[in-house]
CSV table of C-alpha atoms in Angstrom, one decimal:
chain,number,residue,atom,x,y,z
A,195,UNK,CA,-0.1,0.0,-0.1
A,196,UNK,CA,2.8,2.4,0.7
A,197,UNK,CA,4.5,1.8,-2.6
A,198,UNK,CA,1.3,2.5,-4.6
A,199,UNK,CA,0.9,5.9,-2.8
A,200,UNK,CA,4.6,7.0,-3.1
A,201,UNK,CA,5.0,6.2,-6.9
A,202,UNK,CA,2.9,8.9,-8.5
A,203,UNK,CA,4.7,11.9,-6.8
A,204,UNK,CA,8.3,10.4,-7.8
A,205,UNK,CA,7.0,10.2,-11.6
A,206,UNK,CA,5.8,13.7,-11.4
A,207,UNK,CA,9.1,15.3,-10.2
A,208,UNK,CA,11.0,13.2,-13.1
A,209,UNK,CA,8.8,14.5,-15.7
A,210,UNK,CA,9.2,18.2,-14.6
A,211,UNK,CA,13.0,17.7,-14.4
A,212,UNK,CA,13.0,16.4,-17.9
A,213,UNK,CA,10.8,19.2,-19.2
A,214,UNK,CA,13.0,22.0,-17.6
A,215,UNK,CA,16.2,20.2,-19.1
A,216,UNK,CA,14.8,20.4,-22.7
A,217,UNK,CA,13.9,24.1,-22.2
A,218,UNK,CA,17.6,24.9,-21.3
A,219,UNK,CA,18.8,22.8,-24.1
A,220,UNK,CA,16.5,24.6,-26.5
A,221,UNK,CA,17.5,28.1,-25.3
A,222,UNK,CA,21.4,27.2,-25.5
A,223,UNK,CA,20.8,26.0,-29.1
A,224,UNK,CA,19.0,29.3,-30.0
A,225,UNK,CA,21.8,31.5,-28.5
A,226,UNK,CA,24.4,29.4,-30.3
A,227,UNK,CA,22.7,29.6,-33.6
A,228,UNK,CA,22.2,33.3,-33.8
A,229,UNK,CA,24.9,34.6,-31.9
A,230,UNK,CA,27.6,32.2,-33.1
A,231,UNK,CA,26.4,30.9,-36.4
A,232,UNK,CA,24.9,34.1,-37.8
A,233,UNK,CA,27.1,36.7,-36.4
A,234,UNK,CA,30.5,35.1,-36.7
A,235,UNK,CA,32.8,37.0,-38.8
A,236,UNK,CA,33.9,35.5,-42.0
A,237,UNK,CA,37.5,34.4,-41.5
A,238,UNK,CA,40.2,34.1,-44.1
A,239,UNK,CA,40.5,30.0,-45.0
A,240,UNK,CA,43.3,28.4,-46.8
A,241,UNK,CA,43.8,29.0,-50.5
A,242,UNK,CA,42.3,32.3,-50.5
A,243,UNK,CA,38.9,31.3,-49.4
A,244,UNK,CA,36.8,32.6,-46.6
A,245,UNK,CA,34.7,30.4,-44.1
A,246,UNK,CA,32.6,30.8,-41.1
A,247,UNK,CA,30.3,28.7,-38.9
A,248,UNK,CA,26.7,28.4,-39.7
A,249,UNK,CA,23.6,26.6,-38.3
A,250,UNK,CA,24.0,23.0,-38.5
A,251,UNK,CA,27.7,22.7,-38.4
A,252,UNK,CA,29.9,21.5,-35.5
A,253,UNK,CA,32.0,23.8,-33.4
A,254,UNK,CA,35.2,24.9,-35.3
A,255,UNK,CA,33.9,23.7,-38.7
A,256,UNK,CA,34.4,26.3,-41.5
A,257,UNK,CA,32.0,26.8,-44.5
A,258,UNK,CA,34.2,27.6,-47.7
A,259,UNK,CA,33.0,30.3,-49.9
A,260,UNK,CA,34.7,32.1,-52.8
A,261,UNK,CA,35.3,35.9,-52.7
A,262,UNK,CA,35.8,37.9,-55.9
A,263,UNK,CA,36.5,41.5,-56.5
A,264,UNK,CA,34.0,43.8,-58.4
A,265,UNK,CA,35.6,45.3,-61.5
A,266,UNK,CA,35.3,48.3,-63.4
A,267,UNK,CA,35.8,47.4,-67.0
A,268,UNK,CA,34.1,47.4,-70.5
A,269,UNK,CA,31.5,45.0,-71.4
A,270,UNK,CA,29.7,44.0,-74.6
A,271,UNK,CA,26.0,44.5,-75.1
A,272,UNK,CA,25.3,41.1,-76.7
A,273,UNK,CA,21.8,40.1,-78.1
A,274,UNK,CA,21.3,36.1,-77.9
A,275,UNK,CA,19.4,34.3,-80.4
A,276,UNK,CA,18.8,31.0,-81.8
A,277,UNK,CA,19.5,30.4,-85.5
A,278,UNK,CA,19.7,28.1,-88.4
A,279,UNK,CA,22.5,27.8,-90.8
A,280,UNK,CA,21.2,28.5,-94.3
A,281,UNK,CA,23.2,28.5,-97.4
A,282,UNK,CA,23.4,31.5,-99.4
A,283,UNK,CA,22.9,29.5,-102.7
A,284,UNK,CA,21.3,25.9,-103.1
A,285,UNK,CA,20.8,24.4,-106.5
A,286,UNK,CA,19.1,21.2,-107.5
A,287,UNK,CA,20.9,19.9,-110.6
A,288,UNK,CA,18.2,18.5,-113.2
A,289,UNK,CA,18.6,17.5,-116.6
A,290,UNK,CA,16.9,19.8,-119.3
A,291,UNK,CA,16.2,16.7,-121.4
A,292,UNK,CA,14.8,13.2,-121.2
A,293,UNK,CA,17.2,10.3,-121.9
A,294,UNK,CA,19.3,7.7,-120.4
A,295,UNK,CA,21.9,8.7,-117.8
A,296,UNK,CA,25.1,7.2,-119.2
A,297,UNK,CA,28.1,8.8,-117.2
A,298,UNK,CA,28.4,10.4,-113.9
A,299,UNK,CA,31.6,12.5,-113.3
A,300,UNK,CA,31.4,13.4,-109.6
A,301,UNK,CA,31.8,11.6,-106.2
A,302,UNK,CA,29.2,12.1,-103.5
A,303,UNK,CA,30.3,14.7,-100.9
A,304,UNK,CA,33.1,16.4,-103.0
A,305,UNK,CA,33.5,20.1,-103.6
A,306,UNK,CA,32.5,21.1,-107.1
A,307,UNK,CA,33.5,24.2,-109.3
A,308,UNK,CA,31.0,26.4,-111.4
A,309,UNK,CA,31.2,24.9,-114.9
A,310,UNK,CA,32.2,21.4,-113.9
A,311,UNK,CA,30.6,18.8,-115.9
A,312,UNK,CA,28.8,16.4,-113.6
A,313,UNK,CA,26.9,13.9,-115.6
A,314,UNK,CA,25.9,13.2,-119.2
A,315,UNK,CA,22.8,11.6,-120.6
A,316,UNK,CA,22.9,9.7,-124.1
A,317,UNK,CA,23.6,12.4,-126.7
A,318,UNK,CA,22.8,10.2,-130.0
A,319,UNK,CA,19.2,11.3,-130.4
A,320,UNK,CA,20.2,15.0,-130.4
A,321,UNK,CA,23.1,14.5,-132.6
A,322,UNK,CA,20.9,13.0,-135.1
A,323,UNK,CA,18.7,16.2,-134.6
A,324,UNK,CA,21.6,18.5,-135.2
A,325,UNK,CA,22.8,16.5,-138.5
A,326,UNK,CA,19.2,16.9,-139.9
A,327,UNK,CA,19.0,20.6,-139.2
A,328,UNK,CA,22.4,21.2,-140.6
A,329,UNK,CA,21.4,19.1,-143.9
A,330,UNK,CA,18.3,21.4,-144.3
A,331,UNK,CA,20.3,24.5,-143.7
A,332,UNK,CA,22.9,23.3,-146.6
A,333,UNK,CA,20.0,22.8,-148.9
A,334,UNK,CA,18.5,26.1,-148.6
A,335,UNK,CA,21.6,27.9,-148.7
A,336,UNK,CA,22.1,26.2,-152.1
A,337,UNK,CA,18.7,27.2,-153.2
A,338,UNK,CA,19.3,31.0,-151.9
A,339,UNK,CA,22.5,31.2,-153.9
A,340,UNK,CA,20.8,29.9,-157.0
A,341,UNK,CA,18.1,32.3,-156.7
A,342,UNK,CA,20.2,35.2,-156.0
A,343,UNK,CA,22.1,34.4,-159.4
A,344,UNK,CA,18.9,34.4,-161.2
A,345,UNK,CA,17.9,37.8,-159.7
A,346,UNK,CA,21.1,39.3,-161.1
A,347,UNK,CA,20.3,37.8,-164.6
A,348,UNK,CA,16.7,39.1,-164.5
A,349,UNK,CA,18.0,42.6,-163.4
A,350,UNK,CA,20.1,42.8,-166.4
A,351,UNK,CA,17.5,41.5,-168.7
A,352,UNK,CA,15.0,44.0,-167.2
A,353,UNK,CA,17.6,47.0,-167.9
A,354,UNK,CA,17.7,45.8,-171.6
A,355,UNK,CA,13.7,45.7,-171.5
A,356,UNK,CA,13.7,41.8,-172.4
A,357,UNK,CA,11.6,40.9,-169.5
A,358,UNK,CA,8.6,42.6,-167.9
A,359,UNK,CA,8.7,44.2,-164.4
A,360,UNK,CA,6.3,41.6,-162.8
A,361,UNK,CA,9.0,38.9,-163.6
A,362,UNK,CA,11.7,40.6,-161.8
A,363,UNK,CA,9.7,41.4,-158.7
A,364,UNK,CA,8.7,37.8,-158.6
A,365,UNK,CA,12.3,36.7,-158.5
A,366,UNK,CA,13.0,39.2,-155.9
A,367,UNK,CA,10.2,37.8,-153.7
A,368,UNK,CA,11.4,34.1,-154.2
A,369,UNK,CA,14.9,35.4,-153.0
A,370,UNK,CA,13.6,36.9,-149.9
A,371,UNK,CA,11.5,33.8,-149.3
A,372,UNK,CA,14.4,31.6,-149.4
A,373,UNK,CA,16.5,33.8,-147.2
A,374,UNK,CA,13.8,33.7,-144.7
A,375,UNK,CA,13.9,29.7,-144.8
A,376,UNK,CA,17.8,29.9,-144.3
A,377,UNK,CA,17.3,32.0,-141.4
A,378,UNK,CA,14.9,29.6,-139.9
A,379,UNK,CA,17.3,26.8,-140.6
A,380,UNK,CA,20.1,28.6,-138.7
A,381,UNK,CA,18.0,29.0,-135.7
A,382,UNK,CA,17.3,25.1,-136.0
A,383,UNK,CA,20.8,24.5,-136.2
A,384,UNK,CA,21.7,26.6,-133.0
A,385,UNK,CA,18.8,25.0,-131.2
A,386,UNK,CA,20.0,21.6,-132.1
A,387,UNK,CA,23.3,22.3,-130.8
A,388,UNK,CA,21.8,23.8,-127.7
A,389,UNK,CA,20.0,20.7,-126.9
A,390,UNK,CA,23.1,18.5,-127.6
A,391,UNK,CA,25.2,20.8,-125.1
A,392,UNK,CA,22.3,20.2,-122.5
A,393,UNK,CA,23.2,16.3,-122.6
A,394,UNK,CA,26.0,17.3,-120.5
A,395,UNK,CA,25.0,18.6,-117.0
A,396,UNK,CA,27.3,21.2,-115.5
A,397,UNK,CA,27.4,22.8,-111.9
A,398,UNK,CA,26.0,26.3,-112.1
A,399,UNK,CA,27.6,27.4,-108.8
A,400,UNK,CA,30.5,26.2,-106.7
A,401,UNK,CA,29.6,24.1,-103.5
A,402,UNK,CA,29.5,20.8,-101.9
A,403,UNK,CA,27.7,18.1,-103.7
A,404,UNK,CA,25.2,15.8,-101.7
A,405,UNK,CA,24.2,12.2,-102.4
A,406,UNK,CA,23.5,10.9,-105.9
A,407,UNK,CA,20.0,10.7,-106.7
A,408,UNK,CA,19.9,8.8,-109.8
A,409,UNK,CA,22.4,5.8,-110.9
A,410,UNK,CA,23.9,5.2,-114.4
A,411,UNK,CA,21.6,3.3,-116.7
A,412,UNK,CA,18.2,4.9,-115.4
A,413,UNK,CA,16.0,7.3,-117.7
A,414,UNK,CA,15.9,10.8,-116.5
A,415,UNK,CA,13.3,13.4,-117.2
A,416,UNK,CA,13.5,17.2,-117.0
A,417,UNK,CA,10.3,17.0,-114.8
A,418,UNK,CA,12.2,14.8,-112.0
A,419,UNK,CA,11.7,16.8,-108.8
A,420,UNK,CA,14.7,15.3,-107.0
A,421,UNK,CA,17.2,15.8,-110.1
A,422,UNK,CA,20.6,14.4,-110.2
A,423,UNK,CA,22.4,15.8,-107.2
A,424,UNK,CA,22.1,18.7,-105.1
A,425,UNK,CA,24.9,21.7,-104.8
A,426,UNK,CA,25.0,23.5,-101.7
A,427,UNK,CA,27.2,26.7,-101.3
A,428,UNK,CA,29.5,26.2,-98.1
A,429,UNK,CA,31.8,29.3,-98.4
A,430,UNK,CA,30.5,31.7,-97.5
A,431,UNK,CA,27.4,30.5,-95.6
A,432,UNK,CA,24.9,32.5,-93.7
A,433,UNK,CA,22.9,31.9,-90.4
A,434,UNK,CA,19.3,33.2,-90.4
A,435,UNK,CA,17.8,34.0,-86.8
A,436,UNK,CA,15.1,36.0,-85.1
A,437,UNK,CA,15.0,38.5,-82.5
A,438,UNK,CA,12.1,40.2,-80.8
A,439,UNK,CA,10.6,43.3,-82.5
A,440,UNK,CA,11.5,45.2,-79.1
A,441,UNK,CA,15.3,44.8,-80.0
A,442,UNK,CA,15.0,46.0,-83.7
A,443,UNK,CA,15.8,49.8,-82.8
A,444,UNK,CA,19.1,48.7,-81.1
A,445,UNK,CA,19.9,46.3,-84.0
A,446,UNK,CA,19.4,49.2,-86.5
A,447,UNK,CA,21.5,51.6,-84.4
A,448,UNK,CA,24.2,49.0,-84.3
A,449,UNK,CA,24.1,48.8,-88.2
A,450,UNK,CA,24.1,52.5,-88.7
A,451,UNK,CA,27.1,53.0,-86.2
A,452,UNK,CA,29.0,49.8,-87.4
A,453,UNK,CA,28.0,48.8,-90.9
A,454,UNK,CA,28.6,45.2,-90.1
A,455,UNK,CA,28.1,44.2,-86.5
A,456,UNK,CA,30.1,41.2,-85.2
A,457,UNK,CA,28.3,38.1,-84.8
A,458,UNK,CA,29.4,34.7,-83.1
A,459,UNK,CA,27.9,31.3,-83.8
A,460,UNK,CA,28.1,28.9,-81.0
A,461,UNK,CA,27.2,25.2,-80.6
A,462,UNK,CA,24.0,24.2,-79.0
A,463,UNK,CA,25.6,23.9,-75.5
A,464,UNK,CA,27.4,27.2,-76.0
A,465,UNK,CA,30.8,25.8,-75.1
A,466,UNK,CA,32.5,25.8,-78.7
A,467,UNK,CA,32.8,28.7,-81.0
A,468,UNK,CA,32.1,27.6,-84.5
A,469,UNK,CA,32.6,30.7,-86.4
A,470,UNK,CA,32.6,34.7,-86.4
A,471,UNK,CA,30.9,36.6,-89.1
A,472,UNK,CA,29.0,39.8,-89.7
A,473,UNK,CA,25.5,40.9,-89.7
A,474,UNK,CA,24.4,41.3,-93.3
A,475,UNK,CA,20.9,42.3,-93.4
A,476,UNK,CA,17.6,42.7,-91.5
A,477,UNK,CA,14.3,41.5,-93.2
A,478,UNK,CA,11.9,44.1,-94.4
A,479,UNK,CA,8.9,43.1,-92.3
A,480,UNK,CA,8.1,41.7,-88.8
A,481,UNK,CA,6.3,38.6,-88.3
A,482,UNK,CA,2.9,39.6,-86.7
A,483,UNK,CA,2.1,36.1,-85.3
A,484,UNK,CA,5.3,35.8,-83.4
A,485,UNK,CA,6.3,39.5,-83.0
A,486,UNK,CA,9.8,38.8,-84.4
A,487,UNK,CA,12.0,39.8,-87.3
A,488,UNK,CA,14.4,37.8,-89.2
A,489,UNK,CA,18.3,38.5,-89.4
A,490,UNK,CA,21.0,37.2,-91.8
A,491,UNK,CA,24.5,37.0,-90.7
A,492,UNK,CA,27.2,35.7,-93.0
A,493,UNK,CA,30.2,33.8,-92.1
A,494,UNK,CA,33.4,32.8,-94.2
A,495,UNK,CA,33.2,29.2,-92.8
A,496,UNK,CA,36.8,28.4,-94.0
A,497,UNK,CA,36.8,25.2,-91.8
A,498,UNK,CA,33.2,24.3,-92.8
A,499,UNK,CA,32.2,24.0,-89.0
A,500,UNK,CA,28.8,25.5,-89.9
A,501,UNK,CA,26.6,23.0,-92.0
A,502,UNK,CA,23.2,23.6,-93.6
A,503,UNK,CA,20.1,23.3,-91.4
A,504,UNK,CA,22.5,23.3,-88.2
A,505,UNK,CA,20.9,24.9,-85.3
A,506,UNK,CA,23.3,27.4,-83.6
A,507,UNK,CA,23.4,30.0,-80.7
A,508,UNK,CA,23.9,33.5,-82.0
A,509,UNK,CA,25.6,36.2,-80.2
A,510,UNK,CA,25.2,39.8,-81.9
A,511,UNK,CA,27.3,42.3,-80.4
A,512,UNK,CA,25.5,45.6,-80.5
A,513,UNK,CA,27.7,47.9,-78.7
A,514,UNK,CA,30.2,48.2,-75.9
A,515,UNK,CA,29.4,49.5,-72.3
A,516,UNK,CA,32.4,51.3,-70.7
A,517,UNK,CA,33.4,51.8,-67.3
A,518,UNK,CA,30.9,49.3,-66.0
A,519,UNK,CA,30.9,47.7,-62.7
A,520,UNK,CA,31.2,43.9,-63.5
A,521,UNK,CA,30.8,40.9,-61.1
A,522,UNK,CA,30.8,37.3,-61.5
A,523,UNK,CA,27.4,35.9,-62.6
A,524,UNK,CA,27.9,33.2,-59.8
A,525,UNK,CA,27.5,35.8,-57.1
A,526,UNK,CA,24.3,37.1,-58.0
A,527,UNK,CA,21.6,35.9,-55.6
A,528,UNK,CA,17.8,36.0,-55.8
A,529,UNK,CA,15.1,36.3,-53.4
A,530,UNK,CA,11.6,37.6,-53.0
A,531,UNK,CA,12.7,41.3,-53.0
A,532,UNK,CA,14.9,40.9,-56.0
A,533,UNK,CA,18.4,40.3,-56.8
A,534,UNK,CA,21.1,40.7,-54.4
A,535,UNK,CA,24.9,40.0,-53.5
A,536,UNK,CA,26.7,39.4,-50.3
A,537,UNK,CA,29.2,42.2,-49.5
A,538,UNK,CA,32.3,41.7,-47.3
A,539,UNK,CA,32.6,44.6,-44.7
A,540,UNK,CA,35.8,45.9,-43.3
A,541,UNK,CA,35.4,44.2,-40.3
A,542,UNK,CA,35.2,40.8,-42.1
A,543,UNK,CA,31.4,40.3,-41.7
A,544,UNK,CA,29.1,39.7,-44.8
A,545,UNK,CA,26.0,41.9,-45.4
A,546,UNK,CA,23.2,41.7,-48.1
A,547,UNK,CA,23.5,44.4,-50.8
A,548,UNK,CA,20.4,44.6,-53.3
A,549,UNK,CA,21.6,45.3,-56.9
A,550,UNK,CA,20.1,46.0,-60.1
A,551,UNK,CA,21.6,43.9,-63.2
A,552,UNK,CA,22.5,45.0,-66.7
A,553,UNK,CA,23.8,43.3,-69.7
A,554,UNK,CA,25.9,39.9,-69.1
A,555,UNK,CA,28.9,38.7,-71.2
A,556,UNK,CA,29.8,35.1,-70.4
A,557,UNK,CA,30.3,34.4,-66.6
A,558,UNK,CA,30.3,38.2,-66.0
A,559,UNK,CA,27.3,40.6,-65.3
A,560,UNK,CA,27.1,44.4,-65.1
A,561,UNK,CA,25.6,45.8,-62.1
A,562,UNK,CA,23.9,49.3,-62.9
A,563,UNK,CA,22.6,50.2,-59.5
């Protein structure tokens, strides 16, 4: 009976003691976090880094941070866009005649020069047509020579009043008629020679040849949509990209101050510079469905790193902002009240400084306020 009466007071005192201990531990942790973890000065750590103790770290443990100096320097005002590599000239080489493809004089993927013979169709039907036109031409030329001789004789006889005027006039008309036939024959011969020349397909431009569309022995027609091969001009080459219409005044100002603003083409990951060129032209109208306008930049593409229909990242340099305060982009922090950076005060403590950002260039960004 005594044990059942004494047990409750002991448990009550033990519970009160535990609650008091928990309260003391909570107060000690609160003081340690705010007085030591938050207000601890940033100390210089090894390797030029600084560190300080923060909440959740053990006593004496340093949190490494990187410190960078704000610089006053020039920074380029760059407009970024996504572009597509577009050849300046692309030609589908088609046959102008119908016939059998008998020879191919190119290798797939090679570079061709303008005027180079690429393929040939069977020329024999067109050689026969040329011979026929030349035969008719010779016949009419002989008739014309005979008619002219007769005309000279008729003129002599008419002067001696041995033939009437009507006969002389008829002979003059015959000469003109045969002259017209000879002129028509000359055109037929020229046309036959032209058709014969079309049996050899030549490259109209210099560029890179694609895959062969037709093999030797097949019949080709002038209406074939795929043609024989496609030639794409690789040097120079252009990139077409779009920018928002709100950026158009800045682009036009850059073209007025610098007739050919510099342009850089980067790969998709923006890690490799593919080529450098210049802005050539701006389209003459804004696309109302997207609110953008097209621009064309031209690149020499000497190493052919730019390939048709390739997607690239474009950096268009519009101007240069001089004497700007520049900080690393990694130093910029964001919160509900805007962008800010941590600034180290002379006493070694860090404080928050709200900033207004300007243009960026690579891993650097300008601070305007």
